[in-house]
Short mmCIF file of C-alpha atoms in Angstrom, two decimals:
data_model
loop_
_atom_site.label_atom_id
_atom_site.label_comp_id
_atom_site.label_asym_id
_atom_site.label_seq_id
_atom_site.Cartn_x
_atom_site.Cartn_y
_atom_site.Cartn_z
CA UNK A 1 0.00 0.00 0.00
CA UNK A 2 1.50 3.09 -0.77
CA UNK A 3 2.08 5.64 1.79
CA UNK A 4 1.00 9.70 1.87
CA UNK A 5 2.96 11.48 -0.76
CA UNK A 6 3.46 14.85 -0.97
CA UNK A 7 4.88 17.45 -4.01
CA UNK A 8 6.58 19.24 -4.66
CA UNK A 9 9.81 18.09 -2.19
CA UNK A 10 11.80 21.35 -2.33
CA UNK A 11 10.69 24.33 -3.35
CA UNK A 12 12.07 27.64 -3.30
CA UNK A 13 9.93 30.89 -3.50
CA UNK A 14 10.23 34.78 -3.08
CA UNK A 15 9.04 36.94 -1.12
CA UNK A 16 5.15 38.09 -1.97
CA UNK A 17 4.56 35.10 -4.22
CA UNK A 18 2.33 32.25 -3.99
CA UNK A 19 2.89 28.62 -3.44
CA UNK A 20 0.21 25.34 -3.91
CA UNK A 21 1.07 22.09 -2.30
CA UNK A 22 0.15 18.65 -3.04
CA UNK A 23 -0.91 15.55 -0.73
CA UNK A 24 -2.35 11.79 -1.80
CA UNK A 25 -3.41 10.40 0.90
CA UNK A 26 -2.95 6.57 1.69
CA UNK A 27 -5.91 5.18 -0.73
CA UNK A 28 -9.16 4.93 1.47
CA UNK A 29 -8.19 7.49 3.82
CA UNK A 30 -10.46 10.54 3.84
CA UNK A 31 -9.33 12.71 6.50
CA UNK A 32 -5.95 14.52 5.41
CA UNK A 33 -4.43 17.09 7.70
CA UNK A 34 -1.46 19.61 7.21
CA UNK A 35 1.44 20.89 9.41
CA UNK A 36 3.88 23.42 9.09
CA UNK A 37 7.12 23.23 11.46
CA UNK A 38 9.77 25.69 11.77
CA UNK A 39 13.03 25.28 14.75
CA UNK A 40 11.10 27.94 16.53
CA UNK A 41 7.66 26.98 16.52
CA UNK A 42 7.83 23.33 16.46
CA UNK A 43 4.99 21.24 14.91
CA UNK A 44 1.80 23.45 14.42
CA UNK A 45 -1.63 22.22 13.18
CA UNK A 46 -2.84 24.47 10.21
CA UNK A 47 -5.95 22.68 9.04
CA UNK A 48 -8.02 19.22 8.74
CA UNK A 49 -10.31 18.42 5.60
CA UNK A 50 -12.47 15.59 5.65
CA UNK A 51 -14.53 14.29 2.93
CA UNK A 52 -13.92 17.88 1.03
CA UNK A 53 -14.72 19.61 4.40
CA UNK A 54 -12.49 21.48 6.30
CA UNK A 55 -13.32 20.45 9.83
CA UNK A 56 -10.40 21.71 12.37
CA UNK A 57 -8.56 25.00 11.92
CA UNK A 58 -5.14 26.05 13.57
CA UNK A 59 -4.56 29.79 14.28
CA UNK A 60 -2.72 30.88 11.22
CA UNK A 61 -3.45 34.23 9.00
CA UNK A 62 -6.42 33.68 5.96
CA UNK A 63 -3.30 33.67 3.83
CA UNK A 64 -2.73 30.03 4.04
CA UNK A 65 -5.66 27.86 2.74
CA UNK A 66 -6.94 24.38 1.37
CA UNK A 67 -9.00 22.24 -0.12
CA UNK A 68 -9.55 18.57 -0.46
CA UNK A 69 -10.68 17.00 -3.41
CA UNK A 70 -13.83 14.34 -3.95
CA UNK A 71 -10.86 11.68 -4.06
CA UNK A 72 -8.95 13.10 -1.07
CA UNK A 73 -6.11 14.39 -2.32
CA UNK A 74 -5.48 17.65 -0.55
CA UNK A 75 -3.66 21.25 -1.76
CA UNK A 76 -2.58 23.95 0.30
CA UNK A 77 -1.85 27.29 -0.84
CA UNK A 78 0.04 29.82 0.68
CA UNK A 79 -0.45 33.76 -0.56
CA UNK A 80 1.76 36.73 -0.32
CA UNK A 81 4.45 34.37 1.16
CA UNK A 82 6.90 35.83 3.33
CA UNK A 83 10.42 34.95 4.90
CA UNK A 84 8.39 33.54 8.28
CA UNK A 85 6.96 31.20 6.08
CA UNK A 86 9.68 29.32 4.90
CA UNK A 87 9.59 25.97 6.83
CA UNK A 88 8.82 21.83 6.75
CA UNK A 89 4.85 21.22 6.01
CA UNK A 90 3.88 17.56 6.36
CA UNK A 91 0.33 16.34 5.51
CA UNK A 92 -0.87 13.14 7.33
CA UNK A 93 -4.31 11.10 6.50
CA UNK A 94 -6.26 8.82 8.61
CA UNK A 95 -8.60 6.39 7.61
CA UNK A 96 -11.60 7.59 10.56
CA UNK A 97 -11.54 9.56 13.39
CA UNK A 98 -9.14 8.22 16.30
CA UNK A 99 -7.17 6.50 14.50
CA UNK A 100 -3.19 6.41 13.70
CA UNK A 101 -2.51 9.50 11.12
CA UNK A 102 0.19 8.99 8.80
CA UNK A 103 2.92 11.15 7.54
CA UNK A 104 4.01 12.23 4.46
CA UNK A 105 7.72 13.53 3.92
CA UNK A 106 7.00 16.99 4.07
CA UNK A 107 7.71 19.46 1.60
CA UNK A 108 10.61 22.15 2.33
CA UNK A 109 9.47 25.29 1.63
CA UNK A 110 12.13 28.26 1.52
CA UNK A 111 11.21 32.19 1.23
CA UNK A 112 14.07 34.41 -0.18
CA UNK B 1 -7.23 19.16 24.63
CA UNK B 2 -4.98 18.40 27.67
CA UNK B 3 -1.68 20.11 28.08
CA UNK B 4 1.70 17.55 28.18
CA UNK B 5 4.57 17.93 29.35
CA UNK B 6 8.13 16.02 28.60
CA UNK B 7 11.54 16.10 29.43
CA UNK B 8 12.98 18.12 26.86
CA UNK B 9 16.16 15.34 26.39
CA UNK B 10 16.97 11.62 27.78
CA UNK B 11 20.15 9.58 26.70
CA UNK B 12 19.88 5.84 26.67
CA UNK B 13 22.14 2.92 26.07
CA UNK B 14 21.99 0.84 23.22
CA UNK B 15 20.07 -2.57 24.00
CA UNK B 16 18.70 -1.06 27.09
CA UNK B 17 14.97 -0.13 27.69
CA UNK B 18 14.05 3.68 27.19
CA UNK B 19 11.46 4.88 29.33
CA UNK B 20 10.01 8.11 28.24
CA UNK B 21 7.47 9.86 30.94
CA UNK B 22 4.82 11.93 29.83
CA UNK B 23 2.76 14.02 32.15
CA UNK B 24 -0.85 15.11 31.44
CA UNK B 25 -3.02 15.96 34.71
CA UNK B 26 -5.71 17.76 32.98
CA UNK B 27 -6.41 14.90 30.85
CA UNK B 28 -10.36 14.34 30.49
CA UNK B 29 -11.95 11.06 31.19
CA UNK B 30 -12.60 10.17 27.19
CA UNK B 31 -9.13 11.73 25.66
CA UNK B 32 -7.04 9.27 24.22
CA UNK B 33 -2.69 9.31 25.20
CA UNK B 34 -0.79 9.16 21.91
CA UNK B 35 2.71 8.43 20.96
CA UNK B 36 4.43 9.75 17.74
CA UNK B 37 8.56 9.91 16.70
CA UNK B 38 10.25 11.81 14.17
CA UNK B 39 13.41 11.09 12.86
CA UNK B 40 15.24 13.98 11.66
CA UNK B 41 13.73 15.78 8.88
CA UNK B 42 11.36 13.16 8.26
CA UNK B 43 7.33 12.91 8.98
CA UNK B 44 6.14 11.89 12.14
CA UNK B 45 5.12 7.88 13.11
CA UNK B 46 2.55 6.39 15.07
CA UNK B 47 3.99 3.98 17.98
CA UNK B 48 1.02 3.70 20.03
CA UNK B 49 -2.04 5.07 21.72
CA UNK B 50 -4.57 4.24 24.91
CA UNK B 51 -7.04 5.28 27.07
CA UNK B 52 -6.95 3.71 30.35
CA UNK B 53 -5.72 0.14 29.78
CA UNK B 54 -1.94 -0.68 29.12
CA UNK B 55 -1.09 -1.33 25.51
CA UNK B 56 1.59 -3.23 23.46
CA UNK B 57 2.36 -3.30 20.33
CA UNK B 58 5.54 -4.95 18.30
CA UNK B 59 7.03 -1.02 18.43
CA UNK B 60 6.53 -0.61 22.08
CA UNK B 61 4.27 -0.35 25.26
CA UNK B 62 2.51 2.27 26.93
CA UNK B 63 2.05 2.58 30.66
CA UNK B 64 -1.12 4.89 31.83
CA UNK B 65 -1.48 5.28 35.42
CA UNK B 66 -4.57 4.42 37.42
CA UNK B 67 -5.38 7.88 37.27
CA UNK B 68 -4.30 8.77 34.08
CA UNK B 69 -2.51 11.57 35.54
CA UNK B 70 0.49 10.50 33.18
CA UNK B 71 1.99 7.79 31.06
CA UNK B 72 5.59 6.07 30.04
CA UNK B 73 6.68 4.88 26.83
CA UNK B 74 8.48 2.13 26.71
CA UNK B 75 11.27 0.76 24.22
CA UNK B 76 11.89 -2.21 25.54
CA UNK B 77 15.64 -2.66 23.69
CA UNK B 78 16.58 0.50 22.37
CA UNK B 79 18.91 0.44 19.50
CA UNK B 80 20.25 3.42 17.67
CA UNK B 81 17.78 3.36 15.10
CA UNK B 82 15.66 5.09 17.52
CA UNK B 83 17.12 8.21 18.27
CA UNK B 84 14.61 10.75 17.63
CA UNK B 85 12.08 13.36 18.90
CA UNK B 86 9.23 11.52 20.74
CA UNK B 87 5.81 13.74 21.03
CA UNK B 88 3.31 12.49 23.92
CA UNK B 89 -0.39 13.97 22.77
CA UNK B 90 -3.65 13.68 24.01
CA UNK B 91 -6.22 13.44 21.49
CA UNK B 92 -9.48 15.44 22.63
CA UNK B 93 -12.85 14.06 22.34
CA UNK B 94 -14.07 16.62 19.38
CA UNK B 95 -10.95 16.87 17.97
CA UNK B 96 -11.14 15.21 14.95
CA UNK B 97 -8.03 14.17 13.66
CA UNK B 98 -6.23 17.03 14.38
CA UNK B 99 -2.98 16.52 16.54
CA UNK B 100 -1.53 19.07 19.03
CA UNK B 101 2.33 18.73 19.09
CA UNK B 102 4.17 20.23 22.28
CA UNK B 103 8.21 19.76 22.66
CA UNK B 104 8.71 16.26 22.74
CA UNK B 105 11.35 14.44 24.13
CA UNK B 106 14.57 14.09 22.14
CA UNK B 107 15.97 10.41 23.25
CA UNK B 108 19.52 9.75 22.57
CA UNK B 109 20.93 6.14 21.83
CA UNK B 110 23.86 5.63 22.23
CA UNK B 111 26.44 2.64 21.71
#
């Protein structure tokens, strides 16, 4: 069974642009959540979608957003990026509620 | 969801058990304890998660006292393969899936 992949794996950006990222899920999994971590901040929940509905939110500014698809892959998109931003984001999927999430490898995000 | 707190840093020996404590007094009777690693620069994994019982798996076990006041991770021969950051979380009731990371422990393994 293959795991939760996410693309790009690097990507490098400038200040003010925009940036979409890509999750599959593990196949069958419908919830799909995303993570950013920097050093300073550590590993910070930015938003759940389940079954195309976003469902949890972190507290992060309206410039970073998502959506889910009807076959549960999951974008983000960041707007107006700025050096703060640059940082790991992961994505993880579970199959139901309660149950294990799994990790993708992240995608490395830099800002110059 | 209920606040945790963990040593920031623990060495172990290689072969040896590593017991990671994990303290979470403000736990609610139906949150869930859960136990995830990361290796450097790589995703988080699932180990294991329970509510009130002890649980085992072929990673590790978890110990959750009687009054779930706080838990220990066990690895029961730790080899260097498991040096990492280790995140104790408790999983509220309405949470979805969404996971609330604090510090973790880093554990050290050393030969």
């Amino acid at each position: 069974k293959a795991g939760v992949t996410q693309t790009p794996r690097y990507l490098i950006k400038t200040r003010g642009q925009q940036v979409t990222l890509s999750c599959s899920p593990i196949s069958g999994h419908r919830s799909v959540s995303w993570y950013q971590q920097t050093p300073g901040q550590g590993l910070q929940f930015l938003f759940e979608y389940f079954s195309e509905t976003q469902r949890n939110k972190g507290n992060f500014p309206g410039r970073f957003s998502g959506r889910q698809f009807s076959n549960s892959r999951s974008e983000m998109n960041v707007s107006t990026l700025e050096l703060g931003d640059s940082a790991l984001y992961l994505c993880a999927s579970s199959s139901s509620d309660y149950t294990e999430a799994f990790f993708g490898q992240g995608t490395r995000l830099t800002v110059v | 969801d209920a606040k945790t707190t963990q040593p920031p840093s623990m060495d172990c020996a290689e072969g040896r058990a590593a017991n990671l404590p994990c303290n979470h007094s403000t736990i609610s009777g139906n949150e869930y304890v859960y136990w995830y690693r990361q290796i450097h620069s790589q995703g988080p994994q699932y180990i294991i998660h329970g509510l009130k019982n002890n649980e085992t798996n072929e990673m590790a076990s978890l110990i959750i006292t009687e009054d779930r006041k706080s838990s220990t991770l066990i690895l029961p021969h730790a080899t260097l393969r498991d040096t990492a950051v280790y995140y104790c979380i408790v999983r509220g009731y309405n949470a979805g899936n969404m996971l609330t990371f604090g510090g973790g422990t880093r554990l050290m393994v050393k030969p």
